Coordinates of C-alpha atoms in Angstrom, one line a residue:
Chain A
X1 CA 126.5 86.2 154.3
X2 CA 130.3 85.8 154.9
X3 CA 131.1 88.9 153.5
X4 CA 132.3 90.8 156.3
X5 CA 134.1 87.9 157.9
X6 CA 138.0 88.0 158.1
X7 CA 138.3 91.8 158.1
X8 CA 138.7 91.7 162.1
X9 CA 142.6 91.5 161.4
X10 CA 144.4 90.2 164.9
X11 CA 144.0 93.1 166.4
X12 CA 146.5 94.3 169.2
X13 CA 143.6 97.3 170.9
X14 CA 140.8 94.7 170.0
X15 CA 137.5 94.5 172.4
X16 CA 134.3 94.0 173.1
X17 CA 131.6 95.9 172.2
X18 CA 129.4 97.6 174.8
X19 CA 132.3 97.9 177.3
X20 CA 134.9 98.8 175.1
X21 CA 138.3 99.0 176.7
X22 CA 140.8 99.9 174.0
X23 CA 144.5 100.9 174.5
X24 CA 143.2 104.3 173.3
X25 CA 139.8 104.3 174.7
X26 CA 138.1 105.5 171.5
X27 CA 137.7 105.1 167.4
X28 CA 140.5 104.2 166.1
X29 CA 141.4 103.4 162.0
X30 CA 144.1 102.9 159.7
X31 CA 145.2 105.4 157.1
X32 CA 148.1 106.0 155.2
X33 CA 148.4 109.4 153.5
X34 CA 150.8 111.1 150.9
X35 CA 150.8 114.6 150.7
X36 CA 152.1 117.6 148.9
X37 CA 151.7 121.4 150.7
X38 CA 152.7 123.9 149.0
X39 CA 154.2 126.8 151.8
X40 CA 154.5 130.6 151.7
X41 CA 155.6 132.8 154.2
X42 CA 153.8 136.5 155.0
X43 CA 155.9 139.2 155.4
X44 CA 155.5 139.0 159.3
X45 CA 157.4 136.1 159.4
X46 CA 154.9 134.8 161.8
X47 CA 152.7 133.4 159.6
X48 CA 152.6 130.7 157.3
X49 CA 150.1 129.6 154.8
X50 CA 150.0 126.6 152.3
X51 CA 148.2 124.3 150.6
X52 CA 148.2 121.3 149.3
X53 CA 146.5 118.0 148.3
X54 CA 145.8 114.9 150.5
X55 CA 146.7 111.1 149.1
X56 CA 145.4 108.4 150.0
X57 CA 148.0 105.9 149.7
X58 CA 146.3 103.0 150.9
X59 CA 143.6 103.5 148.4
X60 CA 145.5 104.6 145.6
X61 CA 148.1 102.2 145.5
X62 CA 146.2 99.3 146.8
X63 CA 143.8 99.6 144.2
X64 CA 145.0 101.7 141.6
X65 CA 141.4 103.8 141.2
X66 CA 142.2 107.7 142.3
X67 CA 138.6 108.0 142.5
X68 CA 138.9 109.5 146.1
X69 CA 141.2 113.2 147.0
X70 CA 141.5 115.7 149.3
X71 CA 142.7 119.0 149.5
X72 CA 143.6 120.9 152.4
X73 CA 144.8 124.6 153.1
X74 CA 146.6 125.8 156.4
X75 CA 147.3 128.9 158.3
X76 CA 150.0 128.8 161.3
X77 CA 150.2 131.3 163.3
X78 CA 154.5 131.3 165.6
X79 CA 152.7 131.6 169.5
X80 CA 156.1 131.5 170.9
X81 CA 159.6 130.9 170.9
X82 CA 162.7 130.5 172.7
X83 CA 165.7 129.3 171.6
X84 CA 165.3 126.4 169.6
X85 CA 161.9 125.9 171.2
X86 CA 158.8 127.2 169.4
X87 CA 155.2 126.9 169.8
X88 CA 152.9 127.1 166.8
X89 CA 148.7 127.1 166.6
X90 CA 146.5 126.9 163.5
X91 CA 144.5 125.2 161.3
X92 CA 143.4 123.7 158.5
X93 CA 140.4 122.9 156.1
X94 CA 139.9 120.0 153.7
X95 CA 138.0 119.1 151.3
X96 CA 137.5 115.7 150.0
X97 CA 135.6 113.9 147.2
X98 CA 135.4 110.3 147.3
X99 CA 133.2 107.9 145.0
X100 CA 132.6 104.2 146.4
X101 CA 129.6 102.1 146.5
X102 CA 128.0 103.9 148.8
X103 CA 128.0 107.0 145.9
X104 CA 129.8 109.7 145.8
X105 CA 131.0 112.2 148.9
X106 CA 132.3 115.9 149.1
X107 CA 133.1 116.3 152.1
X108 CA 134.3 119.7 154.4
X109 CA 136.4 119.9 157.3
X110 CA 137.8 122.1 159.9
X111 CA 141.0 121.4 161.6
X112 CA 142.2 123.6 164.5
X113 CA 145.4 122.3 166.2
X114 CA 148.7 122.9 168.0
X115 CA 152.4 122.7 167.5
X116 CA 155.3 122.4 169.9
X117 CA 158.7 121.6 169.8
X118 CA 162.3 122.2 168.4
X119 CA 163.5 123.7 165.7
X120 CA 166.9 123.0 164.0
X121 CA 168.8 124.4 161.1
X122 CA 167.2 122.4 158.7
X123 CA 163.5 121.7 160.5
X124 CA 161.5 120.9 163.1
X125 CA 160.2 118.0 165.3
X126 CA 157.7 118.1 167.7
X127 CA 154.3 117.3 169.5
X128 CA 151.0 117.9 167.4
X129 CA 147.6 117.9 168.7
X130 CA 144.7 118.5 166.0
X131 CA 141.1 118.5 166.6
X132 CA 139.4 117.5 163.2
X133 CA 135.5 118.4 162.6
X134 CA 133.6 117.6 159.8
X135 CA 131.5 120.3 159.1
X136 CA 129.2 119.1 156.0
X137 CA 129.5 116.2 153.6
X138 CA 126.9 115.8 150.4
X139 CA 125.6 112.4 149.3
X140 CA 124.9 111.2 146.2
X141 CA 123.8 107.7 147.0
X142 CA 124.7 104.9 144.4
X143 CA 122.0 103.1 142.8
X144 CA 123.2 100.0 145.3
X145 CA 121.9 101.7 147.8
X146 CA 118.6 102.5 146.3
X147 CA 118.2 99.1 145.3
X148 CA 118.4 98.0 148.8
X149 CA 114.9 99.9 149.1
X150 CA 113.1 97.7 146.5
X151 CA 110.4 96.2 148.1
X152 CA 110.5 98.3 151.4
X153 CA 107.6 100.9 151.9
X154 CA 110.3 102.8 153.2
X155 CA 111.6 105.5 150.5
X156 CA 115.1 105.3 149.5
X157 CA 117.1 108.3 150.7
X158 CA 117.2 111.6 148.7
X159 CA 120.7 113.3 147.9
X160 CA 121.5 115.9 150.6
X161 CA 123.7 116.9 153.1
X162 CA 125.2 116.2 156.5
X163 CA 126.0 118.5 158.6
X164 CA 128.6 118.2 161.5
X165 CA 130.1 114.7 161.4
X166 CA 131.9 112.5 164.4
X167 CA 135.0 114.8 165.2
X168 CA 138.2 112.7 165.9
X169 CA 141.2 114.1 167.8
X170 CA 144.6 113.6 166.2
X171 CA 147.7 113.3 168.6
X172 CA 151.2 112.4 167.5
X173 CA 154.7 113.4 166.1
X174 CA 155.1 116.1 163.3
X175 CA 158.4 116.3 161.9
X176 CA 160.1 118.5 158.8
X177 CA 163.3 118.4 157.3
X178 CA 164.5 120.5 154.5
X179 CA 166.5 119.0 151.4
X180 CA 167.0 122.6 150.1
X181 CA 165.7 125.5 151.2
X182 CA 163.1 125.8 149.3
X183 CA 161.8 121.8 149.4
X184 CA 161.8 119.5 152.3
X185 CA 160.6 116.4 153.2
X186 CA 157.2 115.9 156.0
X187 CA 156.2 112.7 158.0
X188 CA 153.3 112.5 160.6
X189 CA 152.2 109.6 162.4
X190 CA 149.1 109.9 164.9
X191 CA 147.0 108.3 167.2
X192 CA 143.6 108.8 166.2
X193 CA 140.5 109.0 169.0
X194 CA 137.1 109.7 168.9
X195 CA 134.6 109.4 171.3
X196 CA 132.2 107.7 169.8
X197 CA 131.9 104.7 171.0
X198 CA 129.9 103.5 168.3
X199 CA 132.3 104.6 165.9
X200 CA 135.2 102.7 168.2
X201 CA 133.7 99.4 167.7
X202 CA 132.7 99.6 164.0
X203 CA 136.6 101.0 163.1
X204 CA 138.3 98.5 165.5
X205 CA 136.7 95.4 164.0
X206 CA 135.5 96.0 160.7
X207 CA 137.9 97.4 159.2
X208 CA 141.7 98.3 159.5
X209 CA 142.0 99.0 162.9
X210 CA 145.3 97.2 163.1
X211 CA 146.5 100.3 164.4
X212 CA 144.3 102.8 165.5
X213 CA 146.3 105.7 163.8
X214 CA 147.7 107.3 160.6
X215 CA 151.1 108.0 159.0
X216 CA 151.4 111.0 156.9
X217 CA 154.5 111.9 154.7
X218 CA 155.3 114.0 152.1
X219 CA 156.8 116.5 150.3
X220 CA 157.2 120.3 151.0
X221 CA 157.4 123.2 148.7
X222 CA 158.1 126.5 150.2
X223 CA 159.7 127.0 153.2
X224 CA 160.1 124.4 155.3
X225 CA 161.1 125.9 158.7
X226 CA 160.4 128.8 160.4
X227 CA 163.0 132.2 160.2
X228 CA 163.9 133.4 163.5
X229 CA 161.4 135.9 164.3
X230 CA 162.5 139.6 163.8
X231 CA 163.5 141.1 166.7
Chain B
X1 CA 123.9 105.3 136.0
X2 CA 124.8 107.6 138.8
X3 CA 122.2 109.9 139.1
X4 CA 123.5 113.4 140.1
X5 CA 121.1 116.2 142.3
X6 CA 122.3 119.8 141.7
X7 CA 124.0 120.4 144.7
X8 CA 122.2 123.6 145.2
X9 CA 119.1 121.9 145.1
X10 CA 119.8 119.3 147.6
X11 CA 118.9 119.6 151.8
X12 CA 119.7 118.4 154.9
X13 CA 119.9 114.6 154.9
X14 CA 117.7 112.8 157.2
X15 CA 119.7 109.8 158.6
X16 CA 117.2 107.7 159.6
X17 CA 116.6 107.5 155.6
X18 CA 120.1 105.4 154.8
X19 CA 118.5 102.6 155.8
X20 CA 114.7 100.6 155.6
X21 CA 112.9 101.8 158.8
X22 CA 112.7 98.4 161.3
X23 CA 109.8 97.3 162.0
X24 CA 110.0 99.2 165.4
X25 CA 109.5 102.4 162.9
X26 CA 107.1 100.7 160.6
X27 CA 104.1 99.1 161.9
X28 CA 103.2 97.6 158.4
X29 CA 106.4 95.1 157.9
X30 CA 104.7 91.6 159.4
X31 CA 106.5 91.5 163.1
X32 CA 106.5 89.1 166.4
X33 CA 107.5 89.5 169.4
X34 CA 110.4 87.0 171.1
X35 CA 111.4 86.8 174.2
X36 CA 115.3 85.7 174.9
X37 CA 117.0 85.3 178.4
X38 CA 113.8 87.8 179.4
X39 CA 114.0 90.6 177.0
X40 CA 111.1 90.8 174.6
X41 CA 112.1 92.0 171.5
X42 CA 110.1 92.7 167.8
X43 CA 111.6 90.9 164.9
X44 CA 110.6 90.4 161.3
X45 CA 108.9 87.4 160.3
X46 CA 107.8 86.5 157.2
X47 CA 105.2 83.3 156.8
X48 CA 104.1 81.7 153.9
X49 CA 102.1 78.5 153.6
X50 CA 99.3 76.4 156.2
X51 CA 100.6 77.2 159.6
X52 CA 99.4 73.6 160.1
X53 CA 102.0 72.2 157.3
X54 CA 105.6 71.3 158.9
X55 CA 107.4 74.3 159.6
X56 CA 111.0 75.2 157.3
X57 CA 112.3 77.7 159.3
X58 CA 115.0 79.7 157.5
X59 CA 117.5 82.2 159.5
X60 CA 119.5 84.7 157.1
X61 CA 123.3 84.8 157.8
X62 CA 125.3 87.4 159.0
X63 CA 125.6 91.4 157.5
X64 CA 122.7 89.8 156.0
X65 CA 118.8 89.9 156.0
X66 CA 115.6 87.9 154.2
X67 CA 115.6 88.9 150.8
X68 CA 117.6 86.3 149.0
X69 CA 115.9 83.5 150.7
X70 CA 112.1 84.6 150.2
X71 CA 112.9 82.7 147.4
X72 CA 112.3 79.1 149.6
X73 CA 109.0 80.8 149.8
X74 CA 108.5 78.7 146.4
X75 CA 108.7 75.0 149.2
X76 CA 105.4 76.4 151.0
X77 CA 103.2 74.2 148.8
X78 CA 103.8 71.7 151.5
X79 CA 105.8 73.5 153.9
X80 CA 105.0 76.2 156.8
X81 CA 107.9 78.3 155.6
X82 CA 108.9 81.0 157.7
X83 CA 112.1 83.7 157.6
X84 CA 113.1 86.0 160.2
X85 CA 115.8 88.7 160.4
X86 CA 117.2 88.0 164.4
X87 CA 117.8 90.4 166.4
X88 CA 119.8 93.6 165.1
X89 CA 119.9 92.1 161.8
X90 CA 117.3 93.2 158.6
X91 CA 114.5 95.0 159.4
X92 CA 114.2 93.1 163.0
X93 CA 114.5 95.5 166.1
X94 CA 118.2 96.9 166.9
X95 CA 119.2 95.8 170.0
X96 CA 122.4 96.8 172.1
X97 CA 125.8 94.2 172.2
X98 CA 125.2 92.7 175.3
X99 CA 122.0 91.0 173.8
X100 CA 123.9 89.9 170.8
X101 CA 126.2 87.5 172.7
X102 CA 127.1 84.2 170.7
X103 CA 125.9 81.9 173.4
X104 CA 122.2 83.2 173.0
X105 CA 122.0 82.7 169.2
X106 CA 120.6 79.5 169.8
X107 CA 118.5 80.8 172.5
X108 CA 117.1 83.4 169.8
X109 CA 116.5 80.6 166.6
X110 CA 114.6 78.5 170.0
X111 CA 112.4 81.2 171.0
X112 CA 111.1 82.1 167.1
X113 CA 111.2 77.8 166.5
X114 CA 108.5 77.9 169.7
X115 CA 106.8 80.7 168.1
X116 CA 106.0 79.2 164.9
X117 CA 106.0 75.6 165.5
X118 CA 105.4 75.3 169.6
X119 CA 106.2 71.9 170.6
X120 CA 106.6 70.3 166.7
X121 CA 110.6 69.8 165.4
X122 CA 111.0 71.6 162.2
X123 CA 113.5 71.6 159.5
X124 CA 116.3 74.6 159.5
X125 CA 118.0 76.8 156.7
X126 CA 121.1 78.8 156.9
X127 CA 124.0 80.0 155.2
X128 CA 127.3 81.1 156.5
X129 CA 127.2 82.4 159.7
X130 CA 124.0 81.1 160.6
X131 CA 124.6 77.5 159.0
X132 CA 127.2 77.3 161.8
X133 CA 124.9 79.2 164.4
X134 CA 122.1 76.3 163.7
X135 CA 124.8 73.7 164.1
X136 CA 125.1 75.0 168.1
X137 CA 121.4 75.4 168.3
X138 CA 120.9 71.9 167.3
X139 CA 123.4 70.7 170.0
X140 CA 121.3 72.0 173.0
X141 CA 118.0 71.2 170.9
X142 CA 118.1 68.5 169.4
X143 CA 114.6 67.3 170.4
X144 CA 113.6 70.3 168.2
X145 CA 115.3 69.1 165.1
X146 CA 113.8 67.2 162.3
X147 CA 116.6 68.6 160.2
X148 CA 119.1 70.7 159.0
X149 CA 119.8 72.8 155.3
X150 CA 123.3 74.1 155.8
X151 CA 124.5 76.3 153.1
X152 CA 128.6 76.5 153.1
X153 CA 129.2 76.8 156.5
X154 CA 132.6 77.6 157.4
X155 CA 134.7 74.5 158.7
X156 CA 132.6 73.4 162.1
X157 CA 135.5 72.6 164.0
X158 CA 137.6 74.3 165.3
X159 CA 140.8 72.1 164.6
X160 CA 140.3 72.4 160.5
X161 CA 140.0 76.6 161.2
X162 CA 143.4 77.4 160.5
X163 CA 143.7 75.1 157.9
X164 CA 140.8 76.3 155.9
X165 CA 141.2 80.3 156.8
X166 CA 139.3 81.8 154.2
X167 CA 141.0 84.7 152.3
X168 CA 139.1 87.8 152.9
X169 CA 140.2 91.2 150.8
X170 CA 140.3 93.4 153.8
X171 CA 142.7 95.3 151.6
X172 CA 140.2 95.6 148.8
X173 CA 138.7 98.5 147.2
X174 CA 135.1 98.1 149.9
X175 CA 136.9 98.2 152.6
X176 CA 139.6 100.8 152.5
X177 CA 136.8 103.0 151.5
X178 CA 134.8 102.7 154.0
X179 CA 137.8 103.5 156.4
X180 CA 139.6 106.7 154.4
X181 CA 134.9 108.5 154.5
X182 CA 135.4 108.1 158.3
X183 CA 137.5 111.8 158.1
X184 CA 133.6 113.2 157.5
X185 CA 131.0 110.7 157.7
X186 CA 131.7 108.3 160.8
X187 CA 129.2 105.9 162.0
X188 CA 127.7 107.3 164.7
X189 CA 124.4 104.7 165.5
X190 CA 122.5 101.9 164.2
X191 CA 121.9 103.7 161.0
X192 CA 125.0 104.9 160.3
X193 CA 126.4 101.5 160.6
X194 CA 123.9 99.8 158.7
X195 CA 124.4 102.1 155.9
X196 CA 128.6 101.8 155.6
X197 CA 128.2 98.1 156.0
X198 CA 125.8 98.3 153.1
X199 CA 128.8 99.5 150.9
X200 CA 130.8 96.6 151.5
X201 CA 128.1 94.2 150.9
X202 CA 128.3 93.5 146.9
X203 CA 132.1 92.4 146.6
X204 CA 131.6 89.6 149.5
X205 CA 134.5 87.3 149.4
X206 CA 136.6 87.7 146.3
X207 CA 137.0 83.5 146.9
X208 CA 133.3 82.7 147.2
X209 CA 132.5 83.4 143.5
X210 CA 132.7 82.0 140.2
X211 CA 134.0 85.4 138.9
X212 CA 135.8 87.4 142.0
X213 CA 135.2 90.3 139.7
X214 CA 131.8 90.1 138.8
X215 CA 130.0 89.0 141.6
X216 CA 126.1 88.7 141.6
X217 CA 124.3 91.3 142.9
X218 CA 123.4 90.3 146.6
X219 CA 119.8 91.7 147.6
X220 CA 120.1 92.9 151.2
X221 CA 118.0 95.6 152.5
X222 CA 119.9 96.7 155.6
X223 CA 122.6 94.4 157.1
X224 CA 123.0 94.7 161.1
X225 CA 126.2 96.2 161.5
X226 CA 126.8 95.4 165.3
X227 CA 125.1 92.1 165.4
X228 CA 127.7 90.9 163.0
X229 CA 131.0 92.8 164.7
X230 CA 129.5 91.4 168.3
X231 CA 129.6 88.1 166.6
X232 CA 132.9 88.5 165.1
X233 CA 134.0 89.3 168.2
X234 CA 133.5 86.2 169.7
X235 CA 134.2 83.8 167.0
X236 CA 136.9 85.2 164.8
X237 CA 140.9 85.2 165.7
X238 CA 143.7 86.0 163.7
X239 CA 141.7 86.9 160.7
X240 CA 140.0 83.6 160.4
X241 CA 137.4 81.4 162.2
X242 CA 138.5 80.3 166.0
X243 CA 135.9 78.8 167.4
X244 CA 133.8 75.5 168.3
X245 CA 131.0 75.3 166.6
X246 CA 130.5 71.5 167.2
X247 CA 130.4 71.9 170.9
X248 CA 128.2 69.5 172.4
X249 CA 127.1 68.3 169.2
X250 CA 128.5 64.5 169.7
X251 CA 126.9 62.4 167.4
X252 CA 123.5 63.0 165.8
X253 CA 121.3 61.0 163.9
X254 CA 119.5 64.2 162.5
X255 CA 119.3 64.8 158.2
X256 CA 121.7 67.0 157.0
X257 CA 122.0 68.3 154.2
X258 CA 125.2 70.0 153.2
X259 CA 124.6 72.4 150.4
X260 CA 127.9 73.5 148.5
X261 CA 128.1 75.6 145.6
X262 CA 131.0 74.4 142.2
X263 CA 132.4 77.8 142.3
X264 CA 133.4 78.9 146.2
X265 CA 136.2 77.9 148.4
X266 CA 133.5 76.5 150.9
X267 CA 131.3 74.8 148.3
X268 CA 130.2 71.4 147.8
X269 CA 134.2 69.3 147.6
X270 CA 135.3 71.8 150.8
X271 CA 131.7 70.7 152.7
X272 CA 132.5 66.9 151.8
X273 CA 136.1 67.0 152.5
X274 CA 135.5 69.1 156.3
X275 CA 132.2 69.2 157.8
X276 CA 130.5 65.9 156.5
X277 CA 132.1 63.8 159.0
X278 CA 130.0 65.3 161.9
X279 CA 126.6 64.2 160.8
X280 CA 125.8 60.9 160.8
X281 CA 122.6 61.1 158.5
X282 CA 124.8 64.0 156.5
X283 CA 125.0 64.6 152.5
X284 CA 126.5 67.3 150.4
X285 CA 123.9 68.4 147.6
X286 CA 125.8 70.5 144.8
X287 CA 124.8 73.3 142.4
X288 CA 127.6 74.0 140.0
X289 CA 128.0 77.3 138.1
X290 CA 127.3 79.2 141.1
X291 CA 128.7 80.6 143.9
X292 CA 127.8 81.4 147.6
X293 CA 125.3 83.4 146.7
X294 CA 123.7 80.4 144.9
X295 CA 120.2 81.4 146.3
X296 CA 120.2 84.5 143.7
X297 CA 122.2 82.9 141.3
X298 CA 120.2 79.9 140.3
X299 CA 117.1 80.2 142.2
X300 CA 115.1 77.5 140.6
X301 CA 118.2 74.8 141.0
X302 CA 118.6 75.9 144.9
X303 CA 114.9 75.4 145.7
X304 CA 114.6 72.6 143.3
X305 CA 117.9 70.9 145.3
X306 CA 116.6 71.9 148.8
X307 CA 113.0 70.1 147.5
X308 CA 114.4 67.1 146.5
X309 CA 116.6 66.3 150.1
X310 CA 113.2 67.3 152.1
X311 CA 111.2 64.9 150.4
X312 CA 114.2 62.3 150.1
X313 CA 115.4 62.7 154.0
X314 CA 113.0 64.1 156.0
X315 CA 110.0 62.0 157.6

C-alpha cells in the first residue's frame, strides 16, 4: 500500500531511524493553533487566571470539520520583577476532544512552565519554557479499528483509558501586545521536543514534521499585561 | 455506528490491545522462522495448495499486511501459494530500524523464496512498495525468477520520479489528525505506531481511486509503522520517489506482468507509458472500474487477470 508515501515532506531536521540525529534531538511536529483566553486579575495583582479555548487551525481550516477542541485554563503566579524585567511561573490544564478514524479522544493535560522577560507599556515579550504531560486520555475506538481485528484470535481493544502519555517540552518566544486595555493580541511560536525517540521518528517522517514546532496566536480578553506590583 | 462505553464504566486501556498480537505473542497464527544477514527472525506465513505445485509467492506492500491478497489464495488449485508479512510489517515479528534497511529487502523476499521453494524459481506478487522491492530482488536473483506480478509500482526509475511525483494529501483530514492527538496520545513503541498508522490507512491516496472520496475499505490488520518510515527513509526525497529501483536490473528476459488499475494515477496507461520499457518479456494487464486497491475491489477480475498471464506466460 502506497498510502503513507509522500507524507515525508523534504524535511530540513530529517534522519534516520535508530540513530536519530535531529537539529533538535527529539519529537518534533507541526501545529498551528488559534486561541482565545479569557484573563482576570486577583486582587493581589500577582496573580492571573484565564481561560480559554484551543484551535486547531491546521485542522479546522484545512478541512473545514471542527470535530476536534481544546480547552485550556491557566494560573500565573509574578516570581519577580525589576524594572521592566519580570519573571513569571504557572500552568495550565487542557482538555481536548478530538474524533478521527481512530474514534474518538478526550484527552487531559497538565502544563507547568516558566515566563521571563520584558514588559512594556502595552505587553510583554519574552522566553517561555513549558513542560506539557498528558495525564489521561479515553478511547473510544472507531469501528475501523475493530474491523482490523476480523479474523485475528486476538480481541479487538475495549474502550478505556490511558494514563500518563509521552510528555513533550515546549521552548520558544511568548509575546502580548495590548490593542486596548482590556483586549490584546498573543503569538507563540515553539520548538517542540520529546524524548522519545520513537515518537521522534514517527513525527519527523510521517507526518508534518517540516518544522518541528508550533505557532500559537490569538486573541486576549482581560488584561493583557501585568500592573506594577504594589509596593 | 460509533459505539459509545459510559465513561464511568470504562478502565485502564491495555496497549498491547490496539493492535493484533504478532505471532511472537500468539503461538496459533501459522509462523517460520528466516534468517537475514544472520538474524533469525519469526514471520507470518500463510500457505495454501501442494507444497509440491510451483510456488506464487506474494509479498504485501508497505503500511500494509496479507489480508487483501489471501484472496490469490483462490490460484492454489495449481499453484503453491504462499503470503508473508516481512519483517516489522502485519502480524510478522517487530524488529528494530537497523534490520529494516532497503538493501536487505531483497535479502528478506530471498530467505522466505528458499524457505518455501529451496532451489525451484517461483513466480512473485506485489503491489506498491513491494512491486518495486521485487523489481531489486529480481536484479541480484534472477536465477530465482520464473516471473513477476507487479501491481502499480511507482515509476522504476529513477529519472521518470519527478516527473511522475504522486500527489499525496499530507494536508488531509488523516494526517493532520494524527499529528494535533500527539498533545496526549504519542506513539511511544511498536504498538503505538501501528495503531496511529492504522488511522491513516482508509483514505490512501486521494489519486489512486476511482472516487477520492469514497474509497474502498482496505482490510489491514496492523500496518508496520517503522518498517515503512525506515523505508521511506531511504527511498523518498522531496515528497516523492528518489530512488533506483532498476539498479542492476539490465535487461531481463523474465515474464512480467504489469498489472494497472482504469482508475489510479499509476494504473494500467501510467504502467505502459513508464515502467514497461524495462522488461523485455513485459505486459500491462488492466482491470477497469477499480482502483489500487483493485485486489478488494473486484476480487474475482484481479485473480481471474493474474490466472490468465500465469497460464499464458509462465512455463
Amino acid at each position: 500500500m502506497m498510502a503513507l508515501v509522500g507524507a515525508a515532506l523534504a524535511s530540513p531536521v530529517s534522519s534516520g531511524i535508530g540513530a536519530p540525529a535531529t537539529v533538535f534531538g527529539g519529537a518534533v511536529t507541526t501545529e498551528a493553533v488559534g486561541t482565545i483566553e479569557l484573563r482576570g486579575w486577583r486582587t493581589s495583582e500577582r496573580v492571573a487566571v484565564g481561560g480559554g479555548l484551543d484551535l486547531p487551525v491546521t485542522l479546522w481550516v484545512v478541512t473545514g470539520v471542527p470535530d476536534t477542541l481544546r480547552g485550556a485554563g491557566s494560573a500565573e503566579v509574578l516570581l519577580f520583577e525589576q524594572g521592566p524585567w519580570r519573571l513569571t511561573g504557572g500552568g495550565s490544564t487542557r482538555l481536548g476532544v478530538q474524533h478521527d478514524g481512530l474514534g474518538t479522544l478526550l484527552s487531559w493535560d497538565l502544563a507547568p512552565g516558566v515566563f521571563g522577560g520584558l514588559r512594556g507599556t502595552r505587553g510583554h515579550v519574552g522566553l517561555a519554557a513549558r513542560w506539557e504531560q498528558p495525564l489521561a486520555s479515553v478511547i473510544w475506538f472507531s469501528e475501523d479499528v475493530r474491523r482490523a481485528f476480523e479474523g485475528s484470535s486476538t480481541p479487538p481493544p475495549r474502550d478505556g483509558v490511558v494514563p500518563l502519555g509521552t510528555g513533550r517540552l515546549a521552548v520558544g518566544v511568548d509575546g502580548r501586545l495590548a490593542i486596548t486595555p482590556r483586549v490584546g493580541l498573543v503569538a507563540v511560536a515553539e520548538v517542540l521536543v520529546t524524548p522519545d525517540r520513537v515518537a521522534l521518528a514517527w513525527d519527523e517522517e510521517l507526518v508534518m514534521g517540516v518544522w518541528p514546532g508550533r505557532l500559537s496566536v490569538g486573541v486576549v480578553v482581560g488584561p493583557v499585561r501585568a500592573r506594577r506590583t504594589a509596593r | 455506528m460509533h459505539r459509545w462505553t459510559p465513561l464511568l464504566a470504562i478502565g485502564c486501556l491495555d496497549p498491547s490491545s490496539l493492535v493484533p498480537a504478532t505471532v511472537v505473542d500468539d503461538p496459533t497464527l501459522p509462523s517460520a522462522d528466516i534468517v537475514v544477514n544472520g538474524v533469525s527472525r519469526k514471520i507470518h506465513l500463510r500457505e495454501f495448495g501442494d507444497p509440491d505445485a510451483p510456488t506464487l509467492l506474494v509479498m504485501p506492500g508497505a503500511a500494509c499486511d496479507v489480508v487483501p491478497y489471501l484472496v490469490l489464495s483462490e490460484l492454489s488449485d495449481a499453484w503453491h501459494v504462499v503470503l508473508w508479512d516481512p519483517r516489522g510489517n502485519g502480524l510478522s515479528e517487530r524488529v528494530p530500524a537497523e534490520e529494516l534497511a532497503w538493501v536487505d529487502v531483497p535479502l528478506e523476499i530471498e530467505a522466505v523464496r528458499q524457505l518455501v521453494a529451496g532451489d525451484r524459481p517461483v513466480v512473485v506478487v506485489g503491489h506498491s512498495w513491494s512491486a518495486a522491492m521485487l523489481v531489486t530482488w529480481l536484479a541480484r536473483f534472477r536465477e530465482h525468477a520464473a516471473g513477476l506480478v507487479l501491481i502499480e509500482p511507482p515509476a522504476l526509475r529513477q529519472e521518470d520520479q519527478e516527473a511522475y511525483a504522486i500527489p499525496v494529501g499530507v494536508l488531509s483530514d488523516p494526517y493532520l489528525d494524527l499529528t494535533w492527538s500527539n498533545w496526549s496520545v504519542g506513539p511511544v513503541d511498536h504498538d503505538w505506531m501501528d495503531f496511529k498508522m492504522t488511522g491513516i490507512l482508509q483514505p490512501g491516496v486521494p489519486t489512486f481511486h476511482c472516487d477520492p472520496d469514497d474509497p474502498p475499505f482496505w482490510p489491514i490488520a496492523r500496518p508496520g509503522a517503522l518498517a515503512s518510515l525506515v523505508w521511506e527513509d531511504t527511498v523518498f526525497a522531496g515528497g516523492r520517489f528518489d530512488y533506483p529501483f532498476d539498479e542492476g536490473l539490465g535487461e531481463t528476459d523474465v515474464p512480467v506482468l504489469l498489472l494497472g488499475s482504469g482508475c489510479s494515477v499509476i494504473g494500467a496507461d501510467f504502467q505502459e507509458e513508464v515502467n514497461l520499457s524495462l522488461f523485455a518479456r513485459g505486459e500491462v494487464g488492466r482491470i477497469d472500474g477499480v482502483g489500487h486497491r483493485m485486489m478488494v475491489e473486484r476480487p474475482d477480475a484481479f485473480v481471474d487477470t493474474v490466472r490468465a498471464w500465469l497460464e499464458r506466460a509462465v512455463p
